[in-house]
Amino acid sequence: FSQRNLNCSIAESVEKFEPVAKAARENNIRLRAAVSVAFGCPYQGEVPVKDVVELTQRYQDMGCIEVAICDTIGVATANQIKDVFEATAKVYPIDQLSGHYHDTYAQGVPNVLASLEVGVSRFDTSIAGLGGCPFAKGATGNVATEDVVYLLHGLGIKTNLDLEKLVEAGQYISAFLDRKSNSR
């Protein structure tokens, strides 16, 4: 995936990232990194948990203040989410990890819930589930913001987000793009 997405191997990508990380540290800029296709890769197939942990550790060593663990193609299940985050939390603080879930098999919301259960509290979402991945045939957009906020509010978690306005925004952009919203 890294080769197709960034035109370099994972090792080359990390090597190219090191000077960026160094410059960020020197200029007191908060740095966030991402582990793409952490749960499955359209080219490699299954991704070993140890690979996700090792890459997260490298990002920590570079001074990243947050690492997003990404289900870039939307194949993860709740048990996989828990396994990867529990393993990763042994080398990196759980409160500095975040989740990024595509909703290809309608597992985005269950994966957010599984993440919450192990202590993850930050998530990437997109209004109306917009997005996708050009390097992963069939992968849909990120989990819809509206659906995640509905879950969080249902759990009694305060978000300071207005669900009705989010739904309106999702309907607006979907109509503008002449496509159906992926929000449920």
PDB file of C-alpha atoms in Angstrom:
ATOM      1  CA  PHE A   1       0.000   0.000   0.000  1.00  0.00           C
ATOM      2  CA  SER A   2       2.793   2.406   0.886  1.00  0.00           C
ATOM      3  CA  GLN A   3       4.408   1.794  -2.496  1.00  0.00           C
ATOM      4  CA  ARG A   4       1.172   2.624  -4.343  1.00  0.00           C
ATOM      5  CA  ASN A   5       0.098   5.502  -2.073  1.00  0.00           C
ATOM      6  CA  LEU A   6       3.465   7.211  -1.461  1.00  0.00           C
ATOM      7  CA  ASN A   7       5.651   5.666  -4.180  1.00  0.00           C
ATOM      8  CA  CYS A   8       8.045   4.251  -1.598  1.00  0.00           C
ATOM      9  CA  SER A   9       8.332   1.374   0.856  1.00  0.00           C
ATOM     10  CA  ILE A  10       7.309   1.709   4.491  1.00  0.00           C
ATOM     11  CA  ALA A  11      10.985   1.941   5.483  1.00  0.00           C
ATOM     12  CA  GLU A  12      11.613   4.656   2.878  1.00  0.00           C
ATOM     13  CA  SER A  13       8.503   6.513   4.012  1.00  0.00           C
ATOM     14  CA  VAL A  14       9.663   6.520   7.630  1.00  0.00           C
ATOM     15  CA  GLU A  15      13.123   7.645   6.548  1.00  0.00           C
ATOM     16  CA  LYS A  16      11.597  10.560   4.609  1.00  0.00           C
ATOM     17  CA  PHE A  17       9.445  11.431   7.630  1.00  0.00           C
ATOM     18  CA  GLU A  18      12.383  11.697  10.049  1.00  0.00           C
ATOM     19  CA  PRO A  19      13.585  15.169   8.904  1.00  0.00           C
ATOM     20  CA  VAL A  20       9.987  16.435   9.055  1.00  0.00           C
ATOM     21  CA  ALA A  21       9.691  15.113  12.595  1.00  0.00           C
ATOM     22  CA  LYS A  22      13.026  16.680  13.550  1.00  0.00           C
ATOM     23  CA  ALA A  23      11.983  20.077  12.154  1.00  0.00           C
ATOM     24  CA  ALA A  24       8.654  19.853  13.972  1.00  0.00           C
ATOM     25  CA  ARG A  25      10.383  19.114  17.305  1.00  0.00           C
ATOM     26  CA  GLU A  26      12.854  21.975  16.781  1.00  0.00           C
ATOM     27  CA  ASN A  27       9.988  24.387  16.111  1.00  0.00           C
ATOM     28  CA  ASN A  28       7.644  23.156  18.858  1.00  0.00           C
ATOM     29  CA  ILE A  29       5.106  21.924  16.317  1.00  0.00           C
ATOM     30  CA  ARG A  30       2.864  19.088  17.427  1.00  0.00           C
ATOM     31  CA  LEU A  31       3.327  16.117  15.152  1.00  0.00           C
ATOM     32  CA  ARG A  32       0.741  13.460  14.363  1.00  0.00           C
ATOM     33  CA  ALA A  33       1.490  10.302  12.408  1.00  0.00           C
ATOM     34  CA  ALA A  34      -0.638   7.542  10.944  1.00  0.00           C
ATOM     35  CA  VAL A  35      -0.248   3.819  10.481  1.00  0.00           C
ATOM     36  CA  SER A  36      -2.194   3.128   7.303  1.00  0.00           C
ATOM     37  CA  VAL A  37      -3.781  -0.225   6.499  1.00  0.00           C
ATOM     38  CA  ALA A  38      -3.070  -1.410  10.051  1.00  0.00           C
ATOM     39  CA  PHE A  39      -5.741  -4.118   9.894  1.00  0.00           C
ATOM     40  CA  GLY A  40      -5.455  -5.327   6.337  1.00  0.00           C
ATOM     41  CA  CYS A  41      -3.782  -4.311   3.099  1.00  0.00           C
ATOM     42  CA  PRO A  42      -5.162  -4.751  -0.421  1.00  0.00           C
ATOM     43  CA  TYR A  43      -1.703  -5.840  -1.607  1.00  0.00           C
ATOM     44  CA  GLN A  44      -0.079  -7.513   1.403  1.00  0.00           C
ATOM     45  CA  GLY A  45      -3.206  -9.016   2.940  1.00  0.00           C
ATOM     46  CA  GLU A  46      -3.184  -9.485   6.696  1.00  0.00           C
ATOM     47  CA  VAL A  47      -0.972  -7.052   8.602  1.00  0.00           C
ATOM     48  CA  PRO A  48       0.812  -8.533  11.620  1.00  0.00           C
ATOM     49  CA  VAL A  49       0.027  -6.725  14.885  1.00  0.00           C
ATOM     50  CA  LYS A  50       3.757  -6.596  15.659  1.00  0.00           C
ATOM     51  CA  ASP A  51       4.305  -4.477  12.520  1.00  0.00           C
ATOM     52  CA  VAL A  52       1.760  -1.906  13.720  1.00  0.00           C
ATOM     53  CA  VAL A  53       3.352  -1.847  17.181  1.00  0.00           C
ATOM     54  CA  GLU A  54       6.871  -1.441  15.767  1.00  0.00           C
ATOM     55  CA  LEU A  55       5.861   1.419  13.471  1.00  0.00           C
ATOM     56  CA  THR A  56       4.017   3.155  16.294  1.00  0.00           C
ATOM     57  CA  GLN A  57       7.131   2.831  18.460  1.00  0.00           C
ATOM     58  CA  ARG A  58       9.219   4.422  15.690  1.00  0.00           C
ATOM     59  CA  TYR A  59       6.787   7.331  15.524  1.00  0.00           C
ATOM     60  CA  GLN A  60       7.032   7.749  19.273  1.00  0.00           C
ATOM     61  CA  ASP A  61      10.818   7.782  19.033  1.00  0.00           C
ATOM     62  CA  MET A  62      10.505  10.583  16.453  1.00  0.00           C
ATOM     63  CA  GLY A  63       8.443  12.665  18.887  1.00  0.00           C
ATOM     64  CA  CYS A  64       4.947  12.218  17.506  1.00  0.00           C
ATOM     65  CA  ILE A  65       2.337  13.293  20.043  1.00  0.00           C
ATOM     66  CA  GLU A  66      -0.419  11.243  18.441  1.00  0.00           C
ATOM     67  CA  VAL A  67      -0.561   8.186  16.215  1.00  0.00           C
ATOM     68  CA  ALA A  68      -3.666   7.286  14.256  1.00  0.00           C
ATOM     69  CA  ILE A  69      -4.153   3.568  13.762  1.00  0.00           C
ATOM     70  CA  CYS A  70      -5.988   3.322  10.450  1.00  0.00           C
ATOM     71  CA  ASP A  71      -8.323   0.818   8.897  1.00  0.00           C
ATOM     72  CA  THR A  72      -7.747   2.442   5.532  1.00  0.00           C
ATOM     73  CA  ILE A  73      -9.701  -0.149   3.547  1.00  0.00           C
ATOM     74  CA  GLY A  74     -12.443  -0.844   6.082  1.00  0.00           C
ATOM     75  CA  VAL A  75     -11.826  -4.536   6.796  1.00  0.00           C
ATOM     76  CA  ALA A  76     -11.271  -4.465  10.566  1.00  0.00           C
ATOM     77  CA  THR A  77     -13.602  -6.035  13.087  1.00  0.00           C
ATOM     78  CA  ALA A  78     -14.110  -5.052  16.719  1.00  0.00           C
ATOM     79  CA  ASN A  79     -11.909  -7.870  18.033  1.00  0.00           C
ATOM     80  CA  GLN A  80      -9.066  -6.855  15.714  1.00  0.00           C
ATOM     81  CA  ILE A  81      -9.425  -3.261  16.860  1.00  0.00           C
ATOM     82  CA  LYS A  82      -9.113  -4.307  20.490  1.00  0.00           C
ATOM     83  CA  ASP A  83      -6.158  -6.624  19.807  1.00  0.00           C
ATOM     84  CA  VAL A  84      -4.178  -3.980  17.905  1.00  0.00           C
ATOM     85  CA  PHE A  85      -4.852  -1.161  20.366  1.00  0.00           C
ATOM     86  CA  GLU A  86      -4.133  -3.309  23.414  1.00  0.00           C
ATOM     87  CA  ALA A  87      -0.801  -4.400  21.893  1.00  0.00           C
ATOM     88  CA  THR A  88       0.093  -0.890  20.763  1.00  0.00           C
ATOM     89  CA  ALA A  89      -0.795   0.600  24.148  1.00  0.00           C
ATOM     90  CA  LYS A  90       2.046  -1.445  25.649  1.00  0.00           C
ATOM     91  CA  VAL A  91       4.557   0.801  23.835  1.00  0.00           C
ATOM     92  CA  TYR A  92       2.604   4.026  23.356  1.00  0.00           C
ATOM     93  CA  PRO A  93       0.140   5.837  25.657  1.00  0.00           C
ATOM     94  CA  ILE A  94      -3.435   4.893  24.792  1.00  0.00           C
ATOM     95  CA  ASP A  95      -4.565   8.502  25.258  1.00  0.00           C
ATOM     96  CA  GLN A  96      -2.228   9.494  22.409  1.00  0.00           C
ATOM     97  CA  LEU A  97      -3.633   6.935  19.979  1.00  0.00           C
ATOM     98  CA  SER A  98      -6.566   7.622  17.690  1.00  0.00           C
ATOM     99  CA  GLY A  99      -8.720   5.593  15.338  1.00  0.00           C
ATOM    100  CA  HIS A 100      -9.318   6.101  11.630  1.00  0.00           C
ATOM    101  CA  TYR A 101     -11.930   3.752  10.206  1.00  0.00           C
ATOM    102  CA  HIS A 102     -13.344   3.401   6.737  1.00  0.00           C
ATOM    103  CA  ASP A 103     -16.832   1.961   6.653  1.00  0.00           C
ATOM    104  CA  THR A 104     -16.585  -0.520   3.777  1.00  0.00           C
ATOM    105  CA  TYR A 105     -18.381  -3.341   5.632  1.00  0.00           C
ATOM    106  CA  ALA A 106     -20.421  -1.111   7.994  1.00  0.00           C
ATOM    107  CA  GLN A 107     -17.951  -1.756  10.808  1.00  0.00           C
ATOM    108  CA  GLY A 108     -16.890   1.859  11.392  1.00  0.00           C
ATOM    109  CA  VAL A 109     -19.271   2.525  14.294  1.00  0.00           C
ATOM    110  CA  PRO A 110     -18.705  -0.878  15.975  1.00  0.00           C
ATOM    111  CA  ASN A 111     -14.961  -0.242  15.640  1.00  0.00           C
ATOM    112  CA  VAL A 112     -15.309   3.144  17.332  1.00  0.00           C
ATOM    113  CA  LEU A 113     -17.184   1.436  20.169  1.00  0.00           C
ATOM    114  CA  ALA A 114     -14.480  -1.253  20.470  1.00  0.00           C
ATOM    115  CA  SER A 115     -11.843   1.495  20.569  1.00  0.00           C
ATOM    116  CA  LEU A 116     -13.690   3.364  23.293  1.00  0.00           C
ATOM    117  CA  GLU A 117     -13.810   0.150  25.334  1.00  0.00           C
ATOM    118  CA  VAL A 118      -9.987  -0.043  25.372  1.00  0.00           C
ATOM    119  CA  GLY A 119      -9.481   3.674  26.091  1.00  0.00           C
ATOM    120  CA  VAL A 120      -9.156   5.376  22.699  1.00  0.00           C
ATOM    121  CA  SER A 121     -11.048   8.659  22.634  1.00  0.00           C
ATOM    122  CA  ARG A 122     -10.102  10.431  19.377  1.00  0.00           C
ATOM    123  CA  PHE A 123     -11.348   9.487  15.929  1.00  0.00           C
ATOM    124  CA  ASP A 124     -11.150  10.679  12.355  1.00  0.00           C
ATOM    125  CA  THR A 125     -14.578  10.865  10.745  1.00  0.00           C
ATOM    126  CA  SER A 126     -16.082  12.561   7.713  1.00  0.00           C
ATOM    127  CA  ILE A 127     -19.426  14.218   7.150  1.00  0.00           C
ATOM    128  CA  ALA A 128     -21.748  11.882   5.211  1.00  0.00           C
ATOM    129  CA  GLY A 129     -18.979   9.278   5.148  1.00  0.00           C
ATOM    130  CA  LEU A 130     -17.211  11.098   2.327  1.00  0.00           C
ATOM    131  CA  GLY A 131     -13.844   9.949   1.096  1.00  0.00           C
ATOM    132  CA  GLY A 132     -12.383   6.686   0.012  1.00  0.00           C
ATOM    133  CA  CYS A 133      -9.062   5.358  -1.096  1.00  0.00           C
ATOM    134  CA  PRO A 134      -7.973   5.307  -4.738  1.00  0.00           C
ATOM    135  CA  PHE A 135      -5.433   2.556  -4.020  1.00  0.00           C
ATOM    136  CA  ALA A 136      -7.911   0.160  -2.433  1.00  0.00           C
ATOM    137  CA  LYS A 137     -10.595  -0.962  -4.854  1.00  0.00           C
ATOM    138  CA  GLY A 138     -14.004  -0.999  -3.184  1.00  0.00           C
ATOM    139  CA  ALA A 139     -12.966   0.880  -0.029  1.00  0.00           C
ATOM    140  CA  THR A 140     -15.576   3.418   1.018  1.00  0.00           C
ATOM    141  CA  GLY A 141     -15.160   6.689   2.869  1.00  0.00           C
ATOM    142  CA  ASN A 142     -14.449   7.194   6.528  1.00  0.00           C
ATOM    143  CA  VAL A 143     -17.075   6.395   9.092  1.00  0.00           C
ATOM    144  CA  ALA A 144     -19.701   9.144   9.006  1.00  0.00           C
ATOM    145  CA  THR A 145     -19.343  11.866  11.617  1.00  0.00           C
ATOM    146  CA  GLU A 146     -23.097  11.845  12.161  1.00  0.00           C
ATOM    147  CA  ASP A 147     -23.104   8.126  12.993  1.00  0.00           C
ATOM    148  CA  VAL A 148     -20.210   8.418  15.439  1.00  0.00           C
ATOM    149  CA  VAL A 149     -21.770  11.412  17.178  1.00  0.00           C
ATOM    150  CA  TYR A 150     -25.074   9.512  17.438  1.00  0.00           C
ATOM    151  CA  LEU A 151     -23.195   6.628  19.101  1.00  0.00           C
ATOM    152  CA  LEU A 152     -21.317   8.929  21.473  1.00  0.00           C
ATOM    153  CA  HIS A 153     -24.434  10.832  22.499  1.00  0.00           C
ATOM    154  CA  GLY A 154     -26.236   7.527  23.021  1.00  0.00           C
ATOM    155  CA  LEU A 155     -23.423   6.493  25.368  1.00  0.00           C
ATOM    156  CA  GLY A 156     -23.782   9.747  27.296  1.00  0.00           C
ATOM    157  CA  ILE A 157     -20.457  11.119  26.033  1.00  0.00           C
ATOM    158  CA  LYS A 158     -20.460  14.889  25.641  1.00  0.00           C
ATOM    159  CA  THR A 159     -19.117  16.009  22.253  1.00  0.00           C
ATOM    160  CA  ASN A 160     -20.174  19.669  22.035  1.00  0.00           C
ATOM    161  CA  LEU A 161     -21.407  18.806  18.527  1.00  0.00           C
ATOM    162  CA  ASP A 162     -24.933  19.449  17.280  1.00  0.00           C
ATOM    163  CA  LEU A 163     -26.124  16.220  15.663  1.00  0.00           C
ATOM    164  CA  GLU A 164     -28.958  17.922  13.769  1.00  0.00           C
ATOM    165  CA  LYS A 165     -26.558  20.419  12.196  1.00  0.00           C
ATOM    166  CA  LEU A 166     -24.163  17.623  11.275  1.00  0.00           C
ATOM    167  CA  VAL A 167     -26.991  15.735   9.568  1.00  0.00           C
ATOM    168  CA  GLU A 168     -27.999  18.919   7.715  1.00  0.00           C
ATOM    169  CA  ALA A 169     -24.392  19.446   6.596  1.00  0.00           C
ATOM    170  CA  GLY A 170     -24.186  15.839   5.405  1.00  0.00           C
ATOM    171  CA  GLN A 171     -27.417  16.151   3.451  1.00  0.00           C
ATOM    172  CA  TYR A 172     -26.278  19.443   1.952  1.00  0.00           C
ATOM    173  CA  ILE A 173     -22.906  18.178   0.734  1.00  0.00           C
ATOM    174  CA  SER A 174     -24.397  14.915  -0.508  1.00  0.00           C
ATOM    175  CA  ALA A 175     -27.008  16.802  -2.547  1.00  0.00           C
ATOM    176  CA  PHE A 176     -24.315  19.146  -3.876  1.00  0.00           C
ATOM    177  CA  LEU A 177     -22.211  16.158  -4.941  1.00  0.00           C
ATOM    178  CA  ASP A 178     -25.321  14.424  -6.312  1.00  0.00           C
ATOM    179  CA  ARG A 179     -24.686  11.300  -4.292  1.00  0.00           C
ATOM    180  CA  LYS A 180     -26.322   9.469  -1.448  1.00  0.00           C
ATOM    181  CA  SER A 181     -24.977  10.083   2.036  1.00  0.00           C
ATOM    182  CA  ASN A 182     -23.162   7.120   3.573  1.00  0.00           C
ATOM    183  CA  SER A 183     -24.458   8.139   6.987  1.00  0.00           C
ATOM    184  CA  ARG A 184     -27.053   5.831   8.397  1.00  0.00           C
TER     185      ARG A 184
END
